[in-house]
mmCIF file of C-alpha atoms and ligand atoms in Angstrom:
data_model
loop_
_atom_site.group_PDB
_atom_site.id
_atom_site.type_symbol
_atom_site.label_atom_id
_atom_site.label_comp_id
_atom_site.label_asym_id
_atom_site.label_seq_id
_atom_site.Cartn_x
_atom_site.Cartn_y
_atom_site.Cartn_z
ATOM 1 C CA UNK A 1 -0.003 -0.001 0.003
ATOM 2 C CA UNK A 2 1.286 3.456 -0.903
ATOM 3 C CA UNK A 3 1.948 5.668 2.155
ATOM 4 C CA UNK A 4 -0.387 8.662 2.381
ATOM 5 C CA UNK A 5 2.479 11.145 2.061
ATOM 6 C CA UNK A 6 3.587 9.540 -1.201
ATOM 7 C CA UNK A 7 0.042 9.737 -2.474
ATOM 8 C CA UNK A 8 -0.088 13.432 -1.558
ATOM 9 C CA UNK A 9 3.185 13.921 -3.413
ATOM 10 C CA UNK A 10 1.818 12.230 -6.507
ATOM 11 C CA UNK A 11 -1.382 14.256 -6.338
ATOM 12 C CA UNK A 12 0.581 17.495 -6.082
ATOM 13 C CA UNK A 13 2.632 16.478 -9.137
ATOM 14 C CA UNK A 14 -0.503 15.607 -11.133
ATOM 15 C CA UNK A 15 -2.135 18.879 -10.088
ATOM 16 C CA UNK A 16 1.013 20.819 -11.099
ATOM 17 C CA UNK A 17 1.270 22.269 -7.584
ATOM 18 C CA UNK A 18 5.044 22.623 -7.650
ATOM 19 C CA UNK A 19 5.303 25.110 -4.809
ATOM 20 C CA UNK A 20 3.109 23.051 -2.473
ATOM 21 C CA UNK A 21 5.215 19.983 -3.347
ATOM 22 C CA UNK A 22 8.368 21.922 -2.540
ATOM 23 C CA UNK A 23 7.104 22.926 0.910
ATOM 24 C CA UNK A 24 5.475 19.579 1.723
ATOM 25 C CA UNK A 25 8.422 18.033 3.603
ATOM 26 C CA UNK A 26 8.927 21.092 5.775
ATOM 27 C CA UNK A 27 5.202 21.328 6.514
ATOM 28 C CA UNK A 28 5.061 17.622 7.393
ATOM 29 C CA UNK A 29 7.977 17.852 9.807
ATOM 30 C CA UNK A 30 6.380 20.855 11.512
ATOM 31 C CA UNK A 31 3.273 18.757 11.802
ATOM 32 C CA UNK A 32 5.242 15.818 13.291
ATOM 33 C CA UNK A 33 6.903 18.089 15.822
ATOM 34 C CA UNK A 34 3.458 19.291 16.844
ATOM 35 C CA UNK A 35 4.260 22.892 15.845
ATOM 36 C CA UNK A 36 1.194 23.178 13.628
ATOM 37 C CA UNK A 37 -2.171 21.438 13.417
ATOM 38 C CA UNK A 38 -3.319 19.422 10.409
ATOM 39 C CA UNK A 39 -5.647 22.192 9.352
ATOM 40 C CA UNK A 40 -2.805 24.716 9.514
ATOM 41 C CA UNK A 41 -0.678 22.375 7.402
ATOM 42 C CA UNK A 42 -3.332 22.262 4.664
ATOM 43 C CA UNK A 43 -3.688 26.018 4.876
ATOM 44 C CA UNK A 44 0.083 26.577 4.620
ATOM 45 C CA UNK A 45 0.463 24.344 1.554
ATOM 46 C CA UNK A 46 -2.408 25.969 -0.305
ATOM 47 C CA UNK A 47 -1.286 29.493 0.635
ATOM 48 C CA UNK A 48 2.233 28.820 -0.655
ATOM 49 C CA UNK A 49 0.911 27.574 -3.970
ATOM 50 C CA UNK A 50 -1.597 30.393 -4.304
ATOM 51 C CA UNK A 51 0.975 33.085 -3.495
ATOM 52 C CA UNK A 52 3.348 31.798 -6.127
ATOM 53 C CA UNK A 53 0.650 31.620 -8.781
ATOM 54 C CA UNK A 54 -0.756 35.041 -7.944
ATOM 55 C CA UNK A 55 2.737 36.548 -8.110
ATOM 56 C CA UNK A 56 3.346 34.877 -11.453
ATOM 57 C CA UNK A 57 -0.026 36.007 -12.816
ATOM 58 C CA UNK A 58 0.674 39.586 -11.782
ATOM 59 C CA UNK A 59 4.168 39.525 -13.310
ATOM 60 C CA UNK A 60 2.849 38.269 -16.652
ATOM 61 C CA UNK A 61 -0.090 40.700 -16.611
ATOM 62 C CA UNK A 62 2.144 43.689 -15.811
ATOM 63 C CA UNK A 63 4.391 42.873 -18.765
ATOM 64 C CA UNK A 64 1.452 42.220 -21.098
ATOM 65 C CA UNK A 65 -0.120 45.497 -19.974
ATOM 66 C CA UNK A 66 3.227 47.243 -20.628
ATOM 67 C CA UNK A 67 3.273 48.666 -17.120
ATOM 68 C CA UNK A 68 7.029 48.152 -16.665
ATOM 69 C CA UNK A 69 8.956 49.709 -15.017
ATOM 70 C CA UNK A 70 6.455 49.450 -12.204
ATOM 71 C CA UNK A 71 5.307 52.597 -10.417
ATOM 72 C CA UNK A 72 3.301 52.521 -7.226
ATOM 73 C CA UNK A 73 1.309 54.997 -5.166
ATOM 74 C CA UNK A 74 3.500 54.060 -2.173
ATOM 75 C CA UNK A 75 6.552 55.348 -4.034
ATOM 76 C CA UNK A 76 4.834 58.612 -4.986
ATOM 77 C CA UNK A 77 5.905 61.547 -2.851
ATOM 78 C CA UNK A 78 2.696 63.519 -2.399
ATOM 79 C CA UNK A 79 4.482 66.153 -0.330
ATOM 80 C CA UNK A 80 6.431 67.123 -3.449
ATOM 81 C CA UNK A 81 3.176 67.850 -5.304
ATOM 82 C CA UNK A 82 0.960 69.824 -2.893
ATOM 83 C CA UNK A 83 -1.629 70.718 -5.563
ATOM 84 C CA UNK A 84 -2.512 67.028 -5.658
ATOM 85 C CA UNK A 85 -5.147 65.717 -3.230
ATOM 86 C CA UNK A 86 -3.729 62.445 -1.902
ATOM 87 C CA UNK A 87 -7.106 61.238 -0.669
ATOM 88 C CA UNK A 88 -8.612 61.759 -4.087
ATOM 89 C CA UNK A 89 -5.857 59.713 -5.756
ATOM 90 C CA UNK A 90 -6.232 56.970 -3.125
ATOM 91 C CA UNK A 91 -9.988 56.950 -3.749
ATOM 92 C CA UNK A 92 -9.386 56.605 -7.492
ATOM 93 C CA UNK A 93 -7.058 53.674 -6.747
ATOM 94 C CA UNK A 94 -10.099 51.864 -5.327
ATOM 95 C CA UNK A 95 -10.885 51.469 -9.043
ATOM 96 C CA UNK A 96 -14.616 52.191 -8.938
ATOM 97 C CA UNK A 97 -14.092 54.400 -12.002
ATOM 98 C CA UNK A 98 -13.174 51.248 -13.940
ATOM 99 C CA UNK A 99 -16.501 49.606 -13.046
ATOM 100 C CA UNK A 100 -18.263 52.776 -14.160
ATOM 101 C CA UNK A 101 -16.243 52.863 -17.438
ATOM 102 C CA UNK A 102 -15.204 56.450 -16.757
ATOM 103 C CA UNK A 103 -12.319 58.459 -18.177
ATOM 104 C CA UNK A 104 -9.652 59.734 -15.815
ATOM 105 C CA UNK A 105 -7.579 62.673 -17.080
ATOM 106 C CA UNK A 106 -4.227 63.658 -15.591
ATOM 107 C CA UNK A 107 -3.253 67.124 -16.778
ATOM 108 C CA UNK A 108 -0.101 69.009 -15.930
ATOM 109 C CA UNK A 109 3.333 70.165 -17.065
ATOM 110 C CA UNK A 110 6.139 67.668 -17.783
ATOM 111 C CA UNK A 111 7.614 65.765 -14.840
ATOM 112 C CA UNK A 112 4.711 66.312 -12.442
ATOM 113 C CA UNK A 113 3.943 62.598 -12.118
ATOM 114 C CA UNK A 114 1.139 62.070 -14.643
ATOM 115 C CA UNK A 115 2.630 58.896 -16.124
ATOM 116 C CA UNK A 116 3.680 57.690 -12.675
ATOM 117 C CA UNK A 117 0.145 58.010 -11.296
ATOM 118 C CA UNK A 118 -1.472 56.519 -14.411
ATOM 119 C CA UNK A 119 0.913 53.524 -14.219
ATOM 120 C CA UNK A 120 0.429 53.130 -10.458
ATOM 121 C CA UNK A 121 -3.348 52.970 -10.870
ATOM 122 C CA UNK A 122 -2.834 50.511 -13.742
ATOM 123 C CA UNK A 123 -0.679 48.331 -11.470
ATOM 124 C CA UNK A 124 -3.380 48.437 -8.776
ATOM 125 C CA UNK A 125 -5.938 47.397 -11.393
ATOM 126 C CA UNK A 126 -3.778 44.440 -12.531
ATOM 127 C CA UNK A 127 -3.415 43.314 -8.912
ATOM 128 C CA UNK A 128 -7.191 43.510 -8.582
ATOM 129 C CA UNK A 129 -7.502 41.161 -11.568
ATOM 130 C CA UNK A 130 -8.447 43.747 -14.204
ATOM 131 C CA UNK A 131 -7.064 43.648 -17.731
ATOM 132 C CA UNK A 132 -5.000 46.723 -18.467
ATOM 133 C CA UNK A 133 -3.073 48.026 -21.475
ATOM 134 C CA UNK A 134 -0.843 51.075 -21.603
ATOM 135 C CA UNK A 135 0.634 52.928 -24.588
ATOM 136 C CA UNK A 136 1.451 56.439 -25.677
ATOM 137 C CA UNK A 137 -0.920 58.200 -28.061
ATOM 138 C CA UNK A 138 1.822 58.147 -30.720
ATOM 139 C CA UNK A 139 2.260 54.352 -30.372
ATOM 140 C CA UNK A 140 -1.483 53.821 -30.424
ATOM 141 C CA UNK A 141 -1.975 55.843 -33.599
ATOM 142 C CA UNK A 142 1.018 54.224 -35.239
ATOM 143 C CA UNK A 143 -0.399 50.763 -34.515
ATOM 144 C CA UNK A 144 -3.859 51.715 -35.774
ATOM 145 C CA UNK A 145 -2.416 53.299 -38.922
ATOM 146 C CA UNK A 146 -0.385 50.166 -39.649
ATOM 147 C CA UNK A 147 -3.405 47.938 -39.022
ATOM 148 C CA UNK A 148 -5.560 50.037 -41.351
ATOM 149 C CA UNK A 149 -2.938 49.812 -44.077
ATOM 150 C CA UNK A 150 -2.918 46.032 -43.669
ATOM 151 C CA UNK A 151 -6.685 45.752 -43.640
ATOM 152 C CA UNK A 152 -6.829 44.720 -39.977
ATOM 153 C CA UNK A 153 -8.229 47.907 -38.426
ATOM 154 C CA UNK A 154 -11.361 46.291 -36.985
ATOM 155 C CA UNK A 155 -9.288 43.615 -35.310
ATOM 156 C CA UNK A 156 -6.862 46.168 -33.867
ATOM 157 C CA UNK A 157 -9.661 48.369 -32.528
ATOM 158 C CA UNK A 158 -11.202 45.304 -30.886
ATOM 159 C CA UNK A 159 -7.810 44.575 -29.272
ATOM 160 C CA UNK A 160 -7.565 48.086 -27.798
ATOM 161 C CA UNK A 161 -11.233 48.028 -26.819
ATOM 162 C CA UNK A 162 -10.863 44.736 -24.916
ATOM 163 C CA UNK A 163 -8.880 45.798 -21.822
ATOM 164 C CA UNK A 164 -11.051 46.996 -18.966
ATOM 165 C CA UNK A 165 -8.589 49.872 -18.517
ATOM 166 C CA UNK A 166 -6.729 51.504 -21.409
ATOM 167 C CA UNK A 167 -4.048 54.027 -20.477
ATOM 168 C CA UNK A 168 -3.147 56.489 -23.235
ATOM 169 C CA UNK A 169 -0.096 58.455 -22.197
ATOM 170 C CA UNK A 170 1.450 61.629 -23.603
ATOM 171 C CA UNK A 171 -1.364 63.350 -25.416
ATOM 172 C CA UNK A 172 -0.129 66.679 -26.722
ATOM 173 C CA UNK A 173 3.607 66.145 -27.065
ATOM 174 C CA UNK A 174 3.454 65.297 -30.754
ATOM 175 C CA UNK A 175 1.047 66.685 -33.337
ATOM 176 C CA UNK A 176 -1.410 64.165 -34.762
ATOM 177 C CA UNK A 177 -2.386 63.986 -38.436
ATOM 178 C CA UNK A 178 -6.096 64.209 -39.208
ATOM 179 C CA UNK A 179 -5.998 60.561 -40.310
ATOM 180 C CA UNK A 180 -4.476 59.656 -36.951
ATOM 181 C CA UNK A 181 -7.070 61.719 -35.104
ATOM 182 C CA UNK A 182 -9.794 59.911 -36.985
ATOM 183 C CA UNK A 183 -8.405 56.501 -35.993
ATOM 184 C CA UNK A 184 -8.147 57.562 -32.334
ATOM 185 C CA UNK A 185 -11.749 58.762 -32.517
ATOM 186 C CA UNK A 186 -12.872 55.343 -33.782
ATOM 187 C CA UNK A 187 -11.171 53.678 -30.826
ATOM 188 C CA UNK A 188 -12.603 56.150 -28.293
ATOM 189 C CA UNK A 189 -16.025 55.544 -29.792
ATOM 190 C CA UNK A 190 -15.572 51.780 -29.489
ATOM 191 C CA UNK A 191 -14.732 52.117 -25.777
ATOM 192 C CA UNK A 192 -17.260 54.844 -24.992
ATOM 193 C CA UNK A 193 -19.368 53.867 -21.948
ATOM 194 C CA UNK A 194 -17.922 50.333 -22.192
ATOM 195 C CA UNK A 195 -14.380 50.588 -20.854
ATOM 196 C CA UNK A 196 -12.430 52.936 -18.619
ATOM 197 C CA UNK A 197 -9.483 55.014 -19.789
ATOM 198 C CA UNK A 198 -6.726 57.035 -18.194
ATOM 199 C CA UNK A 199 -5.392 59.848 -20.378
ATOM 200 C CA UNK A 200 -2.398 62.033 -19.575
ATOM 201 C CA UNK A 201 -1.646 65.355 -21.214
ATOM 202 C CA UNK A 202 0.557 68.384 -20.798
ATOM 203 C CA UNK A 203 -1.963 70.481 -22.722
ATOM 204 C CA UNK A 204 -5.401 71.819 -21.816
ATOM 205 C CA UNK A 205 -8.554 70.642 -23.551
ATOM 206 C CA UNK A 206 -8.830 73.982 -25.358
ATOM 207 C CA UNK A 207 -5.684 73.017 -27.257
ATOM 208 C CA UNK A 208 -6.971 69.696 -28.507
ATOM 209 C CA UNK A 209 -8.079 71.195 -31.815
ATOM 210 C CA UNK A 210 -4.464 72.126 -32.408
ATOM 211 C CA UNK A 211 -3.032 68.781 -31.167
ATOM 212 C CA UNK A 212 -5.383 66.750 -33.366
ATOM 213 C CA UNK A 213 -5.093 69.115 -36.310
ATOM 214 C CA UNK A 214 -8.861 69.248 -36.663
ATOM 215 C CA UNK A 215 -11.267 71.140 -34.370
ATOM 216 C CA UNK A 216 -14.270 69.053 -35.449
ATOM 217 C CA UNK A 217 -12.664 65.706 -34.536
ATOM 218 C CA UNK A 218 -11.225 67.254 -31.349
ATOM 219 C CA UNK A 219 -14.700 68.407 -30.320
ATOM 220 C CA UNK A 220 -16.182 64.984 -31.006
ATOM 221 C CA UNK A 221 -13.359 63.338 -29.033
ATOM 222 C CA UNK A 222 -13.805 65.653 -26.059
ATOM 223 C CA UNK A 223 -17.553 65.160 -26.175
ATOM 224 C CA UNK A 224 -17.035 61.489 -25.349
ATOM 225 C CA UNK A 225 -13.914 61.803 -23.232
ATOM 226 C CA UNK A 226 -15.458 64.407 -20.892
ATOM 227 C CA UNK A 227 -18.917 62.882 -20.621
ATOM 228 C CA UNK A 228 -18.199 60.538 -17.689
ATOM 229 C CA UNK A 229 -14.888 61.947 -16.602
ATOM 230 C CA UNK A 230 -12.670 62.764 -13.650
ATOM 231 C CA UNK A 231 -10.118 65.513 -14.259
ATOM 232 C CA UNK A 232 -7.054 65.740 -12.038
ATOM 233 C CA UNK A 233 -4.965 68.799 -12.709
ATOM 234 C CA UNK A 234 -1.443 68.915 -11.315
ATOM 235 C CA UNK A 235 0.179 72.291 -10.934
ATOM 236 C CA UNK A 236 3.685 71.978 -9.650
ATOM 237 C CA UNK A 237 7.370 71.593 -10.324
ATOM 238 C CA UNK A 238 8.990 68.799 -12.334
ATOM 239 C CA UNK A 239 10.167 65.928 -10.150
ATOM 240 C CA UNK A 240 12.783 65.125 -12.789
ATOM 241 C CA UNK A 241 14.368 68.533 -12.294
ATOM 242 C CA UNK A 242 13.965 68.729 -8.519
ATOM 243 C CA UNK A 243 17.718 69.007 -7.893
ATOM 244 C CA UNK A 244 18.244 71.505 -10.690
ATOM 245 C CA UNK A 245 15.935 74.368 -9.834
ATOM 246 C CA UNK A 246 18.733 76.814 -10.639
ATOM 247 C CA UNK A 247 18.978 75.535 -14.229
ATOM 248 C CA UNK A 248 15.305 76.042 -15.048
ATOM 249 C CA UNK A 249 14.294 79.326 -16.642
ATOM 250 C CA UNK A 250 11.798 81.192 -14.450
ATOM 251 C CA UNK A 251 9.019 81.238 -17.060
ATOM 252 C CA UNK A 252 8.945 77.429 -17.371
ATOM 253 C CA UNK A 253 9.011 76.827 -13.653
ATOM 254 C CA UNK A 254 5.603 75.274 -13.972
ATOM 255 C CA UNK A 255 3.190 77.633 -12.331
ATOM 256 C CA UNK A 256 2.109 77.705 -15.936
ATOM 257 C CA UNK A 257 -1.439 76.477 -15.515
ATOM 258 C CA UNK A 258 -3.138 74.615 -18.234
ATOM 259 C CA UNK A 259 -5.750 76.416 -20.260
ATOM 260 C CA UNK A 260 -9.226 75.534 -18.974
ATOM 261 C CA UNK A 261 -11.437 73.365 -21.157
ATOM 262 C CA UNK A 262 -13.762 74.852 -23.729
ATOM 263 C CA UNK A 263 -17.383 75.730 -22.809
ATOM 264 C CA UNK A 264 -19.929 72.899 -22.523
ATOM 265 C CA UNK A 265 -20.767 70.959 -25.606
ATOM 266 C CA UNK A 266 -23.862 68.913 -26.247
ATOM 267 C CA UNK A 267 -23.538 66.979 -22.979
ATOM 268 C CA UNK A 268 -21.628 66.996 -19.753
ATOM 269 C CA UNK A 269 -19.939 69.763 -17.894
ATOM 270 C CA UNK A 270 -16.271 70.559 -18.280
ATOM 271 C CA UNK A 271 -14.204 70.881 -15.114
ATOM 272 C CA UNK A 272 -13.602 74.203 -13.465
ATOM 273 C CA UNK A 273 -9.988 75.263 -13.521
ATOM 274 C CA UNK A 274 -7.783 73.672 -10.864
ATOM 275 C CA UNK A 275 -8.127 70.560 -8.756
ATOM 276 C CA UNK A 276 -10.124 67.496 -9.622
ATOM 277 C CA UNK A 277 -13.790 67.406 -10.424
ATOM 278 C CA UNK A 278 -16.248 64.660 -10.997
ATOM 279 C CA UNK A 279 -18.503 64.956 -13.944
ATOM 280 C CA UNK A 280 -21.464 62.752 -14.637
ATOM 281 C CA UNK A 281 -23.443 63.598 -17.671
HETATM 282 P P1 ADP B 1 5.034 63.193 -16.383
HETATM 283 O O1 ADP B 1 4.375 62.008 -16.995
HETATM 284 O O2 ADP B 1 4.045 64.105 -15.694
HETATM 285 O O3 ADP B 1 5.894 63.960 -17.351
HETATM 286 P P2 ADP B 1 6.396 61.229 -14.789
HETATM 287 O O4 ADP B 1 5.238 60.580 -14.094
HETATM 288 O O5 ADP B 1 6.986 60.464 -15.901
HETATM 289 O O6 ADP B 1 6.000 62.703 -15.228
HETATM 290 O O7 ADP B 1 7.511 61.557 -13.681
HETATM 291 C C1 ADP B 1 8.891 61.717 -14.047
HETATM 292 C C2 ADP B 1 9.766 60.871 -13.125
HETATM 293 O O8 ADP B 1 9.693 61.354 -11.806
HETATM 294 C C3 ADP B 1 9.312 59.424 -13.055
HETATM 295 O O9 ADP B 1 10.443 58.613 -12.875
HETATM 296 C C4 ADP B 1 8.430 59.384 -11.811
HETATM 297 O O10 ADP B 1 8.435 58.109 -11.219
HETATM 298 C C5 ADP B 1 9.090 60.411 -10.925
HETATM 299 N N1 ADP B 1 8.143 61.184 -10.113
HETATM 300 C C6 ADP B 1 7.355 62.190 -10.532
HETATM 301 N N2 ADP B 1 6.663 62.741 -9.517
HETATM 302 C C7 ADP B 1 6.998 62.037 -8.407
HETATM 303 C C8 ADP B 1 6.633 62.134 -7.019
HETATM 304 N N3 ADP B 1 5.790 63.086 -6.584
HETATM 305 N N4 ADP B 1 7.180 61.248 -6.182
HETATM 306 C C9 ADP B 1 8.051 60.313 -6.614
HETATM 307 N N5 ADP B 1 8.450 60.176 -7.900
HETATM 308 C C10 ADP B 1 7.965 61.039 -8.797
HETATM 309 MG MG1 MG B 2 4.696 61.238 -18.892
#
């Protein structure tokens, strides 16, 4: 007759529970020494296996989501950015906005932590089991343009529409062609009221006509992207340049506020200037 411990070993092999198998001997000897109860032994084995798998899942998901290098809210120094309401960011990291398929905007000058915060919330979402994908607007438009050229646009839009959170970083750094703006609009339309987004930009909404090279498309984009939206505006100094204050010309020292959004369109209310505001159409 096979001893019970050998049978457990075989079962763990068949179930591909490598980590539990690895810790079995140690757990059994603790059990023999009377250091733990049988129920604690079962608990320890399962917890070891689960921890390993969860860690592996998160690692794979973070890479797939393109959230490397990882940023966290714990590593964000809120005292450096006093215009930012820490409680508000922590509330957003509870991820209810993802369930409500809302759009979260981070606006502010370069180096104020927009990408850091967007990534950190993305990391929190991955840990909570949400599917996330991050890219810059330029990468997104390049991929859509390529897909369109190859006759795979529908497929590509479905790919970008699939994640429950899509992070589009760096809106406003590079000008977009009207073809590119059109492709971005198609994607935004596909996600509208279905999936959450985080957008980061160094430019105010009033400048979107200029960024997207077409005021009509920009208006249509903003119409959807501000309908169920949270706007967090950061007004502060660049963290990148924090040790080089003397090298920065006075006029770029980032009190430069971002132009407020244009007046209300068909629906929704735009945010007032400064701070974060909830808008529900
Ligand atoms: P932005 O996207 O607004 O231009 P980033 O989020 O990329 O700025 O920030 C630039 C660098 O500074 C990143 O490495 C980021 O992790 C770091 N950083 C920015 N703000 C903070 C902060 N308040 N605390 C800690 N690190 C920060
Ligand atoms: Mg950035």
